[in-house]
PDB file of C-alpha atoms in Angstrom:
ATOM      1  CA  UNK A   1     -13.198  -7.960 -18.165  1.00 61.00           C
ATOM      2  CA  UNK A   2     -12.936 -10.536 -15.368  1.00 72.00           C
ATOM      3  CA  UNK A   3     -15.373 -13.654 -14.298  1.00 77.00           C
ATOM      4  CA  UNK A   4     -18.474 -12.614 -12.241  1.00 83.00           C
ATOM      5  CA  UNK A   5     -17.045 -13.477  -8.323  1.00 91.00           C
ATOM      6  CA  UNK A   6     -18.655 -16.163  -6.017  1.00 94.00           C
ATOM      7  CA  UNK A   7     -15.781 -15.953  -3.272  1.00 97.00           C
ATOM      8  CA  UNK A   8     -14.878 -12.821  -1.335  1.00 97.00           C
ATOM      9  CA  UNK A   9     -12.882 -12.822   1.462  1.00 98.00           C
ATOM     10  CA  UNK A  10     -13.371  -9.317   3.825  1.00 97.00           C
ATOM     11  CA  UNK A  11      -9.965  -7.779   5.634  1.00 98.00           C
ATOM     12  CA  UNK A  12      -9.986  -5.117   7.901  1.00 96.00           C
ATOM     13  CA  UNK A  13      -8.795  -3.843  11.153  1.00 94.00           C
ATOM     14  CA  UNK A  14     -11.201  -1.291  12.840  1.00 93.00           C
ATOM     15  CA  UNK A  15     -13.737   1.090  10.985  1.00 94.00           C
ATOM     16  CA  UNK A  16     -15.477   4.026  12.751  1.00 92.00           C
ATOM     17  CA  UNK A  17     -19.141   3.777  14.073  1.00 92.00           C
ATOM     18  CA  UNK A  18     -20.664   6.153  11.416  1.00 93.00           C
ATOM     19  CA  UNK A  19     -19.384   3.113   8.668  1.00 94.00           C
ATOM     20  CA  UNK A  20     -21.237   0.653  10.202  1.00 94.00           C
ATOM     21  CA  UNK A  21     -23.996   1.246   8.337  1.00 94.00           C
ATOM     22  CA  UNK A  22     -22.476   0.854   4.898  1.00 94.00           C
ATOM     23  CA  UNK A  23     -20.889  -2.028   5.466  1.00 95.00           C
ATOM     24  CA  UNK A  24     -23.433  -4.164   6.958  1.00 94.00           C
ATOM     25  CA  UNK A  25     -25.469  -2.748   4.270  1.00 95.00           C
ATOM     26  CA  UNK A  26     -22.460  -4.347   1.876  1.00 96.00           C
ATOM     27  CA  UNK A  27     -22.528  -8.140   3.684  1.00 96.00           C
ATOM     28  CA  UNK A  28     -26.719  -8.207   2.737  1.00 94.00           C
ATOM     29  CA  UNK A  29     -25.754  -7.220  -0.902  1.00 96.00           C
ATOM     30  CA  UNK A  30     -22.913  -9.827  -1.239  1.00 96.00           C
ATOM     31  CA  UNK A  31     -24.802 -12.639   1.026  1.00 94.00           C
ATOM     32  CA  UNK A  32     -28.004 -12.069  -1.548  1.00 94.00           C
ATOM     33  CA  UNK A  33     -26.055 -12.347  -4.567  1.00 95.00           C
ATOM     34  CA  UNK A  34     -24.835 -15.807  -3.009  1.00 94.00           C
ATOM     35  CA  UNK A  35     -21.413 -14.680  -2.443  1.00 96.00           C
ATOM     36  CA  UNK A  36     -18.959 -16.925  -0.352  1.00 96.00           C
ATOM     37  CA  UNK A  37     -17.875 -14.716   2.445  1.00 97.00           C
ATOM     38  CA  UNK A  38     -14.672 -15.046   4.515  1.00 97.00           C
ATOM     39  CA  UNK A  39     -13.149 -13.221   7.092  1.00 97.00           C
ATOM     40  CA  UNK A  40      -9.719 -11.548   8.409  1.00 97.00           C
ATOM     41  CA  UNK A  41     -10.704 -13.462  12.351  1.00 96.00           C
ATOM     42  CA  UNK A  42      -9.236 -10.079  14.245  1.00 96.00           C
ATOM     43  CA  UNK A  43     -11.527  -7.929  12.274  1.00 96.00           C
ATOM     44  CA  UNK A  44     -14.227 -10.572  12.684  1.00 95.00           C
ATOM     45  CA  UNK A  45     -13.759 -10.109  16.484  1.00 94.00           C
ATOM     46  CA  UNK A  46     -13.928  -6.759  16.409  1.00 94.00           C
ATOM     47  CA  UNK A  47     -17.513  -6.641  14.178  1.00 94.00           C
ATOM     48  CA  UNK A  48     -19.008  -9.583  16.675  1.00 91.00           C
ATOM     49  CA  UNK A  49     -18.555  -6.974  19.429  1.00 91.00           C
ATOM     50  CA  UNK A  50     -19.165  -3.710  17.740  1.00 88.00           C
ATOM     51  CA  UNK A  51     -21.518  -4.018  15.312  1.00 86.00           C
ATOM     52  CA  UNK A  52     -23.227  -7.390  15.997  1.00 84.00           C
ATOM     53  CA  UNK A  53     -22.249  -9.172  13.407  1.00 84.00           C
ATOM     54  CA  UNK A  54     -22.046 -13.065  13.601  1.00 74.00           C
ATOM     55  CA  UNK A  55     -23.512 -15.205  11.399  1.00 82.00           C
ATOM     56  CA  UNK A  56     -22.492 -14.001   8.067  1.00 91.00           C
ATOM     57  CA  UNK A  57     -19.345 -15.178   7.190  1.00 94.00           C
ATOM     58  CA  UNK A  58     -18.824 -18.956   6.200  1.00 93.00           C
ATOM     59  CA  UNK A  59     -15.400 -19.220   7.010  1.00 93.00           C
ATOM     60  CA  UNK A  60     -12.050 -16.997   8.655  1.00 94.00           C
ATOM     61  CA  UNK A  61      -8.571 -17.165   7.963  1.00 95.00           C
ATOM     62  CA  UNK A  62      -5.629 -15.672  10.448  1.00 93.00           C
ATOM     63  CA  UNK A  63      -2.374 -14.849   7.948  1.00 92.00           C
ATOM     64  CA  UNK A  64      -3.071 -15.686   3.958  1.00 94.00           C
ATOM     65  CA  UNK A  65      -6.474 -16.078   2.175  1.00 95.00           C
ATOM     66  CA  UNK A  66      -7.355 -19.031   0.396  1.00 94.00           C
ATOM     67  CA  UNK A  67      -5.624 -18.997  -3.253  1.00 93.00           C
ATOM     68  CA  UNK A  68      -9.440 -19.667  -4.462  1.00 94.00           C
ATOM     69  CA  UNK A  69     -10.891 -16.339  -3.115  1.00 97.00           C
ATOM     70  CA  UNK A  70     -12.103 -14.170  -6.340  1.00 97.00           C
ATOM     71  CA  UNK A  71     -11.593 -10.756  -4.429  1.00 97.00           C
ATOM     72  CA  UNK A  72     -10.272  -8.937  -1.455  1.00 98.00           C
ATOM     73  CA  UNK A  73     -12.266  -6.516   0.022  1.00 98.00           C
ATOM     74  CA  UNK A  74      -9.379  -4.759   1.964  1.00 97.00           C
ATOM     75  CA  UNK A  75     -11.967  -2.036   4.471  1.00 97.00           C
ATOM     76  CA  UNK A  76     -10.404   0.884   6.012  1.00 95.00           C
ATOM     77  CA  UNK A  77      -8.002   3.063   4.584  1.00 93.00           C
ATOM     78  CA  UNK A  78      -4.856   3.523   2.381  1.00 93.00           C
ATOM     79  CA  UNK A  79      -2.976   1.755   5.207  1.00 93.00           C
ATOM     80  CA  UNK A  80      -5.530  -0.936   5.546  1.00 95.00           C
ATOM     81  CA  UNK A  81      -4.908  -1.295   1.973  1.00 96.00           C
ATOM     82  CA  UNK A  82      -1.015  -1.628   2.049  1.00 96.00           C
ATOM     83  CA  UNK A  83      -1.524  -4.638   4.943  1.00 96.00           C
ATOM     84  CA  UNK A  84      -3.731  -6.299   2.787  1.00 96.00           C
ATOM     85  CA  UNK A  85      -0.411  -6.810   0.239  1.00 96.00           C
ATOM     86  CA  UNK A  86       0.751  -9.569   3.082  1.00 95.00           C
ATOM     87  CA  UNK A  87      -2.718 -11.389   3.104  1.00 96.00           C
ATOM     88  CA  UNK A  88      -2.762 -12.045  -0.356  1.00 97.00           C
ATOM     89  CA  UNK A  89       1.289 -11.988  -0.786  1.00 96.00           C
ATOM     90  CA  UNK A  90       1.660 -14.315  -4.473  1.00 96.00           C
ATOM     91  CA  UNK A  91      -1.495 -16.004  -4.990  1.00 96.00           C
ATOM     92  CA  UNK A  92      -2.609 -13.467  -7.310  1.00 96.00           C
ATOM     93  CA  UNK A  93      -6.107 -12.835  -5.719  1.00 97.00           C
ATOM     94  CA  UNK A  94      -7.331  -9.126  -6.620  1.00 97.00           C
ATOM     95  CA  UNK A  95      -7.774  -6.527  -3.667  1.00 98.00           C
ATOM     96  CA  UNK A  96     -10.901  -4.006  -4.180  1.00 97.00           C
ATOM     97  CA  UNK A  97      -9.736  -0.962  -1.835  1.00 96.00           C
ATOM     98  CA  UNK A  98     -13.135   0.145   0.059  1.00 97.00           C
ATOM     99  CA  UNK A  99     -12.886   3.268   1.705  1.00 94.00           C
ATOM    100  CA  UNK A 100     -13.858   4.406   5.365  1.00 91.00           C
ATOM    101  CA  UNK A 101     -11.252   6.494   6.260  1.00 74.00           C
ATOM    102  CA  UNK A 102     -10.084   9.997   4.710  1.00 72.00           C
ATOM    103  CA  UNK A 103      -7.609  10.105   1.627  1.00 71.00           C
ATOM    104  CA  UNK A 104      -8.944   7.082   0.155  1.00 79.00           C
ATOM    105  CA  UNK A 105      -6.061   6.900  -2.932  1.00 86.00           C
ATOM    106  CA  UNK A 106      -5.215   3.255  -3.212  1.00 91.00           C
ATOM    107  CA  UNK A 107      -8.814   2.377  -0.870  1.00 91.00           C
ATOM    108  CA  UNK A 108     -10.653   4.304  -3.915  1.00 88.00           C
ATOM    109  CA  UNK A 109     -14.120   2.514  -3.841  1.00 93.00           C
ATOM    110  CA  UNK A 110     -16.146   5.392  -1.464  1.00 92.00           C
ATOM    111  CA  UNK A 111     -19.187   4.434   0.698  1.00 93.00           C
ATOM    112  CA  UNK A 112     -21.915   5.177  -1.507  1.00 93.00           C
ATOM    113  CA  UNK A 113     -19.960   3.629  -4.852  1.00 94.00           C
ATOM    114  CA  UNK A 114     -20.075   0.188  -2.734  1.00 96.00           C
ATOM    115  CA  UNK A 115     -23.506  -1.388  -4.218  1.00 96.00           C
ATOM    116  CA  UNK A 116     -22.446   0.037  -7.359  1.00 96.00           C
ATOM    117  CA  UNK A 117     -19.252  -1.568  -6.876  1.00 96.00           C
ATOM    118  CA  UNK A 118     -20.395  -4.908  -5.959  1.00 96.00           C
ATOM    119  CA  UNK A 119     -23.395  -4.922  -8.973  1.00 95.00           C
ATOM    120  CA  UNK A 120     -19.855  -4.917 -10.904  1.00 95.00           C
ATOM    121  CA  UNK A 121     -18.164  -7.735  -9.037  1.00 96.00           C
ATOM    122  CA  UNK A 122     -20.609 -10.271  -9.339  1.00 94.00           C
ATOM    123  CA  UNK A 123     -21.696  -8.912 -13.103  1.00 93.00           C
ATOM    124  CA  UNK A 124     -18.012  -9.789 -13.938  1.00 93.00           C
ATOM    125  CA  UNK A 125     -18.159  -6.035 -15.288  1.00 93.00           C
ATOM    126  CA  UNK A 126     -14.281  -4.980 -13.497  1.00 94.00           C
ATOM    127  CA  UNK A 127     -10.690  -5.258 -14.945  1.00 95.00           C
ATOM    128  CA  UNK A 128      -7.820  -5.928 -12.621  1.00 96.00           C
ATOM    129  CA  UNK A 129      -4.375  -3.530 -12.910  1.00 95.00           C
ATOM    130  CA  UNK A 130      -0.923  -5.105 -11.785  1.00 96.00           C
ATOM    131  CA  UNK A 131       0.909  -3.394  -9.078  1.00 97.00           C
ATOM    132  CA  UNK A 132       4.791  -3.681  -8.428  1.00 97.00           C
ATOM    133  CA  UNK A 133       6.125  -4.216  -5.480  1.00 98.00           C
ATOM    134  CA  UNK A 134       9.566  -3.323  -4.015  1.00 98.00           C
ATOM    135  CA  UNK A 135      11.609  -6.364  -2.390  1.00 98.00           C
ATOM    136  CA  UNK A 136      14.459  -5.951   0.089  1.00 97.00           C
ATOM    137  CA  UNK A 137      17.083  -8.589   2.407  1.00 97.00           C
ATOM    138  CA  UNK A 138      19.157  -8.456   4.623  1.00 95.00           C
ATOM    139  CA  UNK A 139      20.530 -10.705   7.128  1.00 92.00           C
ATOM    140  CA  UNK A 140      18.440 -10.867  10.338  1.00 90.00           C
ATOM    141  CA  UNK A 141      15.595  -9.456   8.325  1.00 94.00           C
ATOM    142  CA  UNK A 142      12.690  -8.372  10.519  1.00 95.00           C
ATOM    143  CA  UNK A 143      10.287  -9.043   7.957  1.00 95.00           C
ATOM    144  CA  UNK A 144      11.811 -11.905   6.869  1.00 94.00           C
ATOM    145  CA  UNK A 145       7.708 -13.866   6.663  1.00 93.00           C
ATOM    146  CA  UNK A 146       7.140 -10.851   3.779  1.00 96.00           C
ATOM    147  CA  UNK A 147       9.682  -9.142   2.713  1.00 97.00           C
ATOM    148  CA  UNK A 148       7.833  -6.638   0.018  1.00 98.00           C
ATOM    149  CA  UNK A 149       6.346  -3.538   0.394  1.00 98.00           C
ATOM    150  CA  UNK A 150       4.068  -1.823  -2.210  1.00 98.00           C
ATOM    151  CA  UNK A 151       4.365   1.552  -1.252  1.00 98.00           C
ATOM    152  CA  UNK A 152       8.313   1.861  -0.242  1.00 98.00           C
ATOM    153  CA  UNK A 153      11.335   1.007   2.179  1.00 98.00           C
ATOM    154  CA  UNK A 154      12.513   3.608   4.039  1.00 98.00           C
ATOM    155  CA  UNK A 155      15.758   4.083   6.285  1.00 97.00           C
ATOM    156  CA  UNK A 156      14.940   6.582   8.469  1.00 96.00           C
ATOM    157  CA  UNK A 157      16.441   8.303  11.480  1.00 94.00           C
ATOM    158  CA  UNK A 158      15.253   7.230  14.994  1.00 91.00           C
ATOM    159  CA  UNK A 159      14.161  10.018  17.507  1.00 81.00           C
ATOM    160  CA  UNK A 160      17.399  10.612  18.947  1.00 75.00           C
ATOM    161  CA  UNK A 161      19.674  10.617  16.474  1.00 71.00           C
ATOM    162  CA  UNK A 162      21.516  13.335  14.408  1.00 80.00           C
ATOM    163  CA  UNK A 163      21.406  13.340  10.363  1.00 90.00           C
ATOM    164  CA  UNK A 164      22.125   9.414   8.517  1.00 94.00           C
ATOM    165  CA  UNK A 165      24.924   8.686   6.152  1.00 95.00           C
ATOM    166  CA  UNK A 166      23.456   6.621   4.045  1.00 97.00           C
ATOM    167  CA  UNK A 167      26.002   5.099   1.103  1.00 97.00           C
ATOM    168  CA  UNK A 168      23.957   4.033  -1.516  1.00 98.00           C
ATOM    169  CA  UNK A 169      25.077   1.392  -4.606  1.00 98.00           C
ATOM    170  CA  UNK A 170      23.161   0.925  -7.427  1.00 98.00           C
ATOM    171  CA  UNK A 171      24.849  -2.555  -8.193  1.00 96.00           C
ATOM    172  CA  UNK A 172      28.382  -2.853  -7.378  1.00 94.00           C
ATOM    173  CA  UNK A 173      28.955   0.733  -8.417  1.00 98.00           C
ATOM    174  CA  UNK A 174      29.023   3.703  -5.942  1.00 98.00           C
ATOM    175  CA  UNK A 175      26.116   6.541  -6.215  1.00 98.00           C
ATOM    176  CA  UNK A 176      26.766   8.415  -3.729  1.00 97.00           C
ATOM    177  CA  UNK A 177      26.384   9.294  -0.146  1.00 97.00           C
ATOM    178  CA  UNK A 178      23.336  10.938   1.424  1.00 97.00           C
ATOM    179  CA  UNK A 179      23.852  13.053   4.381  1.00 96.00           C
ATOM    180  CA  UNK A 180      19.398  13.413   5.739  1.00 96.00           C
ATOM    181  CA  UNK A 181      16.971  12.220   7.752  1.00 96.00           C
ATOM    182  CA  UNK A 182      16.893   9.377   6.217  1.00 96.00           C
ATOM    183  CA  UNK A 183      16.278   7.631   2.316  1.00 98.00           C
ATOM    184  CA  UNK A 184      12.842   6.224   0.513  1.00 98.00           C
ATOM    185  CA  UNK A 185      13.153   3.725  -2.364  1.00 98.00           C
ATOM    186  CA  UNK A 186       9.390   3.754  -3.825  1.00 98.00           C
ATOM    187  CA  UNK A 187       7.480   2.297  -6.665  1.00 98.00           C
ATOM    188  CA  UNK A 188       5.278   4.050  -8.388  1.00 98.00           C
ATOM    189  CA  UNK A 189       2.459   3.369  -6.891  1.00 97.00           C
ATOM    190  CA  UNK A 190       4.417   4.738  -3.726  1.00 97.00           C
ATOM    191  CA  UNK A 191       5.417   7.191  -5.895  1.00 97.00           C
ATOM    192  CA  UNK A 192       2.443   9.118  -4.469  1.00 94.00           C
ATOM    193  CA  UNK A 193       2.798   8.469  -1.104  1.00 95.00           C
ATOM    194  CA  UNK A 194       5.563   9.309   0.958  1.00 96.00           C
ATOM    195  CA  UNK A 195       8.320   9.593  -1.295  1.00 97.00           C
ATOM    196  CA  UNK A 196       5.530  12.929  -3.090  1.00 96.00           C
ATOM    197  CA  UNK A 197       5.721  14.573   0.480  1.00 95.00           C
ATOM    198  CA  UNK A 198       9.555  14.454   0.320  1.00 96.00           C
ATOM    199  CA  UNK A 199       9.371  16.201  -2.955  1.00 96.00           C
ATOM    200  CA  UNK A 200       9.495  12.901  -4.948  1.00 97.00           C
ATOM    201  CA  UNK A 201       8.315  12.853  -8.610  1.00 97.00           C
ATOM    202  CA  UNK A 202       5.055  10.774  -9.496  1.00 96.00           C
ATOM    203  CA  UNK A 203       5.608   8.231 -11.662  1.00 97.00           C
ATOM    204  CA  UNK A 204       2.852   6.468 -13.363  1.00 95.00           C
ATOM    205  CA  UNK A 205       1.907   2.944 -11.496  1.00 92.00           C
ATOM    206  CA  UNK A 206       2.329   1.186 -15.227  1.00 91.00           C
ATOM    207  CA  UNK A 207       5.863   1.923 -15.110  1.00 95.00           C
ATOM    208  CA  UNK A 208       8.955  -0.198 -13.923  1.00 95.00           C
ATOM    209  CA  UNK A 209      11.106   1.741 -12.182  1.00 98.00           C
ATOM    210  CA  UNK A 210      12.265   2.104  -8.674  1.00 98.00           C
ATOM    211  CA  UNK A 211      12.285   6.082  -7.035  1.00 98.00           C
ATOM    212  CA  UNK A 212      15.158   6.855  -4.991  1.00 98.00           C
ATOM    213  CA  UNK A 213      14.389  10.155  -2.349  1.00 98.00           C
ATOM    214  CA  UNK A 214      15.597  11.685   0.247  1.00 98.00           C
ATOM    215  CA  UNK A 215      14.431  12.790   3.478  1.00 97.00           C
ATOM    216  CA  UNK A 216      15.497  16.283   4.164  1.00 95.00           C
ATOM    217  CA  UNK A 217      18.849  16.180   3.051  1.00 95.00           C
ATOM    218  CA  UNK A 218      21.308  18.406   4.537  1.00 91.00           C
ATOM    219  CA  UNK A 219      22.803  19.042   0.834  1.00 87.00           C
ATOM    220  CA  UNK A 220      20.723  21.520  -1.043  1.00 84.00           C
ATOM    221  CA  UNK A 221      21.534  19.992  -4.611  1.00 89.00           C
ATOM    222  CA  UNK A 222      20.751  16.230  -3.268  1.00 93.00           C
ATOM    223  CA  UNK A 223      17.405  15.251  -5.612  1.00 95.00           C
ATOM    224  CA  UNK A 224      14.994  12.442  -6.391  1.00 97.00           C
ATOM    225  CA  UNK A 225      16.400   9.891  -8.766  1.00 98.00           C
ATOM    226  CA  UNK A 226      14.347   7.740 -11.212  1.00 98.00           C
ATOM    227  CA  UNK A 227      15.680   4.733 -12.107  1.00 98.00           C
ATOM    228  CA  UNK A 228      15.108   1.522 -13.826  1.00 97.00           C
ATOM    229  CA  UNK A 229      13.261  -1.643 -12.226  1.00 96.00           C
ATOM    230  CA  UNK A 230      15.676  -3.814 -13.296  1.00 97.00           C
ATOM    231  CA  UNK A 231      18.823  -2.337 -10.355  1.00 98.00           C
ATOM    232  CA  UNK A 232      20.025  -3.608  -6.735  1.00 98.00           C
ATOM    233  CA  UNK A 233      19.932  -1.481  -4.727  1.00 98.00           C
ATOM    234  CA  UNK A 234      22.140  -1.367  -1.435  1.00 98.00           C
ATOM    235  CA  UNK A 235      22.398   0.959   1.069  1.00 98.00           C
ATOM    236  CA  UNK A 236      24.647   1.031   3.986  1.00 97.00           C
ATOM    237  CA  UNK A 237      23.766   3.129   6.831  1.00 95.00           C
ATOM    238  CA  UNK A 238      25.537   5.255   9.823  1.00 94.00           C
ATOM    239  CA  UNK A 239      24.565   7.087  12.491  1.00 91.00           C
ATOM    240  CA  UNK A 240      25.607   8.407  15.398  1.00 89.00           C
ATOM    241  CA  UNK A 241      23.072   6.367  17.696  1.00 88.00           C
ATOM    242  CA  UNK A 242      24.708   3.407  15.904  1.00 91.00           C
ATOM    243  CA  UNK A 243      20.797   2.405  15.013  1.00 93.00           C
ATOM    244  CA  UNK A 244      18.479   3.280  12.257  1.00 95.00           C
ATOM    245  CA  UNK A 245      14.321   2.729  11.812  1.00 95.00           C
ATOM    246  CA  UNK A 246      13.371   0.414   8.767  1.00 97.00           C
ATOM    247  CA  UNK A 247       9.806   0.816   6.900  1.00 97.00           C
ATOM    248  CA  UNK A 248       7.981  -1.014   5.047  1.00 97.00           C
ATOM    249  CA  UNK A 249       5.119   0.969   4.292  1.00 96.00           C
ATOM    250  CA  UNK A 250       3.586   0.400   7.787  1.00 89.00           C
ATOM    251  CA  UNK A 251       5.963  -2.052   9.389  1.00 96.00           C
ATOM    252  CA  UNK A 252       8.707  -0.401  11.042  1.00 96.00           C
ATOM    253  CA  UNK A 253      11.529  -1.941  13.112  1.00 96.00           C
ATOM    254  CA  UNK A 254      14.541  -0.507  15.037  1.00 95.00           C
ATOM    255  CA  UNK A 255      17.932  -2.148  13.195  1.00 94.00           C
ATOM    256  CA  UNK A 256      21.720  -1.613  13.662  1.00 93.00           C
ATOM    257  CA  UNK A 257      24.214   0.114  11.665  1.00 90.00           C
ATOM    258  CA  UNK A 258      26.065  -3.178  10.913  1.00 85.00           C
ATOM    259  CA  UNK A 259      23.042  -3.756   8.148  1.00 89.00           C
ATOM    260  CA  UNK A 260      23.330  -3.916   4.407  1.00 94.00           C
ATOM    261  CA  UNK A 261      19.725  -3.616   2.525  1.00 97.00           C
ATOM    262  CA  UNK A 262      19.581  -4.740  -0.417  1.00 98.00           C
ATOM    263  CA  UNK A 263      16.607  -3.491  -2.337  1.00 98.00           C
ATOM    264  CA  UNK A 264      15.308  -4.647  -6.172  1.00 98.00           C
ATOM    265  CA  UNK A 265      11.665  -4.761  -7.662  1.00 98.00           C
ATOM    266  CA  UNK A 266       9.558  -7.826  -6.370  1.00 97.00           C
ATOM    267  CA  UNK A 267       9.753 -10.811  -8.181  1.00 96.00           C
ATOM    268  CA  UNK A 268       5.926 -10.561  -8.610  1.00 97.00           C
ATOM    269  CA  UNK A 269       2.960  -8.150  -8.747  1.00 97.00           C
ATOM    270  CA  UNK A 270      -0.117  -7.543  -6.430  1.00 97.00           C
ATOM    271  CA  UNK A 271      -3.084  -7.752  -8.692  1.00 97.00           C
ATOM    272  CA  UNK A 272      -5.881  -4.400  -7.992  1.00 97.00           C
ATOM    273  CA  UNK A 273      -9.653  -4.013  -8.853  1.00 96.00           C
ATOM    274  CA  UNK A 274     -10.372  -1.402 -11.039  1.00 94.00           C
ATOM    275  CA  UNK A 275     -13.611  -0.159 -11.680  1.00 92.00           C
ATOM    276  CA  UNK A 276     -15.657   0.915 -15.253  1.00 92.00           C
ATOM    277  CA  UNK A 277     -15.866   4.762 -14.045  1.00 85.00           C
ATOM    278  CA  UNK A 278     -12.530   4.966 -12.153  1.00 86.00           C
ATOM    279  CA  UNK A 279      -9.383   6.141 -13.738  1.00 89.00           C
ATOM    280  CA  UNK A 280      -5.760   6.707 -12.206  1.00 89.00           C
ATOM    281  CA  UNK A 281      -5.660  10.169 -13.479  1.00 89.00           C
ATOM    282  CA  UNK A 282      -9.243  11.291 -12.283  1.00 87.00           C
ATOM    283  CA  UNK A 283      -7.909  10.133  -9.086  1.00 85.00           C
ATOM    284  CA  UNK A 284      -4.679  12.237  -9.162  1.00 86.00           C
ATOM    285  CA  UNK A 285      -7.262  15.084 -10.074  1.00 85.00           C
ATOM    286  CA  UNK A 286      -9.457  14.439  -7.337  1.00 82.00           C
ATOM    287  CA  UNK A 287      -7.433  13.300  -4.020  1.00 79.00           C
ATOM    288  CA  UNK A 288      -4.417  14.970  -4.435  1.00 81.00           C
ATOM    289  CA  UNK A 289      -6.195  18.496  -6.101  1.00 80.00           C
ATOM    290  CA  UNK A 290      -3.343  18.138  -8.849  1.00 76.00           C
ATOM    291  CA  UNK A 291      -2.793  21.309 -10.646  1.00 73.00           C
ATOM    292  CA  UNK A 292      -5.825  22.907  -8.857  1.00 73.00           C
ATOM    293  CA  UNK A 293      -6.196  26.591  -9.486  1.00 73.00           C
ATOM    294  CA  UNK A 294      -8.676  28.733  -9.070  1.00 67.00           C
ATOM    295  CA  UNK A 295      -8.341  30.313 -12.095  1.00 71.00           C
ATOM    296  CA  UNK A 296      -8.804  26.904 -14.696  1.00 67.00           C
ATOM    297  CA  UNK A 297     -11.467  24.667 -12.516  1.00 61.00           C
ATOM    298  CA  UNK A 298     -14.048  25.108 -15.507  1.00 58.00           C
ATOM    299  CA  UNK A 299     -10.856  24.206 -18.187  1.00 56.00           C
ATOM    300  CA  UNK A 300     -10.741  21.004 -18.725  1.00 56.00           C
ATOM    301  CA  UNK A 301      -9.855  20.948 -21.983  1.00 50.00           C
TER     302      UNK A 301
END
């Protein structure tokens, strides 16, 4: 269990009209509790003229939050979520994932589990789970202000190019050379993301390991490789554009062939609310319909 919160600091980019509701309804739960709000200043702006919100928050920030902030409330979706990895970046403050949009995997706190949620917070009644992240350099790197991702780096294909070679190392030794769209290196908690659509395994976010997958490969018998979180990665990519896209999770940037990434597991962990009733497995279950069959839905033993 964690200490009851007094500081929460709200990030966000745009929620839809039929939200607005909820979270206003959320601001008049934390402001009676006595809860120090703070908020992301673009999302601010955007409330202020949407949904008339102005006099609620005590204080905004424009990149990091304060290292004193107790919680996170990243609003939005699973891609709201993976920005909010670069407001807290090392400071260690928790991010509570509250769900507007669809999906809702790593967001996981729905709109009517919010006062719930918040009687929690502020009764201390919450543990928080430590998430790896996946680091990567380069020289000239485009993300050089934060250069971690918690769902995966990709090298990807741009629209109009052919098939990437992509040589990859694991160390100084050769692995081998992947002839697709392009290559994902995930952690496990992006195990579920992307790197699942390309027919990547899902690996349990507890784990340390990095994923290795490939996007549509031209070779039939090229497969998803597990391997340990302690590995450098490098890959060297070519193309026949002579340019490549890099992602991380939502950032993307147009690079040269003449790049070398080198890619390893972050040298520290983004900290995640978890709730009393919510469990990694129920959500696997739930948002994903894992192993849903017709046939078993009353089997649950």
């Amino acid at each position: 269990m964690c200490s009851k919160i007094s500081k929460v600091a709200i990030y966000g980019r745009v929620i839809h009209e039929e939200f607005y509701p909820y979270f206003k309804q959320m601001l008049r739960d934390l402001n009676e509790r006595g809860v120090c709000l703070t908020c992301y200043k673009p999302f601010y702006d955007f409330l202020r003229e949407k949904c008339g919100i102005s006099d609620v928050f005590q204080a905004f920030y424009e990149e990091d939050v304060d290292r004193d902030t107790d919680v996170l409330f990243s609003v939005g979706g699973d891609g709201t979520f993976l920005d909010s990895a670069m407001r807290v970046k090392n400071h260690g403050v928790p991010v509570l994932g509250i769900n507007s949009g669809r999906l809702g995997f790593l967001a996981n706190i729905a709109q009517e589990e919010i006062p719930q949620a918040i009687h929690w917070l502020c009764a201390g009644d919450f543990d928080v789970e430590q998430r790896a992240l996946v680091k990567f350099e380069m020289k000239d790197n485009p993300f050089a202000e934060f250069n971690y991702a918690l769902n995966e780096i990709s090298v990807l294909k741009t629209e109009r190019s052919s098939l990437l070679k992509v040589h990859a190392y694991i160390g100084e030794e050769y692995l081998t050379t992947y002839w697709a769209d392009g290559v994902i290196v995930a952690t496990p908690t992006g195990s579920t993301a992307y790197s699942l659509s390309c027919g990547g395994p899902i690996v349990a976010f507890g784990c340390d390991n990095l994923i290795i997958t490939p996007v549509s490969p031209h070779n039939l018998n090229m497969r998803p490789l597990i391997l340990p979180g302690n590995v450098q990665i490098r890959l060297k990519v070519e193309s026949r554009s002579g340019d490549f896209m890099l992602s991380a999770d939502s950032r993307m940037q147009r690079m040269s062939d003449n790049h070398e990434l080198f890619i390893s597991s972050g040298d520290f962990k983004m900290n995640v609310v978890k709730m009393p009733d919510h469990s990694y497995y129920d959500t696997l279950r739930n948002k994903l319909n894992w192993g849903e069959d017709k046939r078993n839905k009353k089997d649950k033993s």
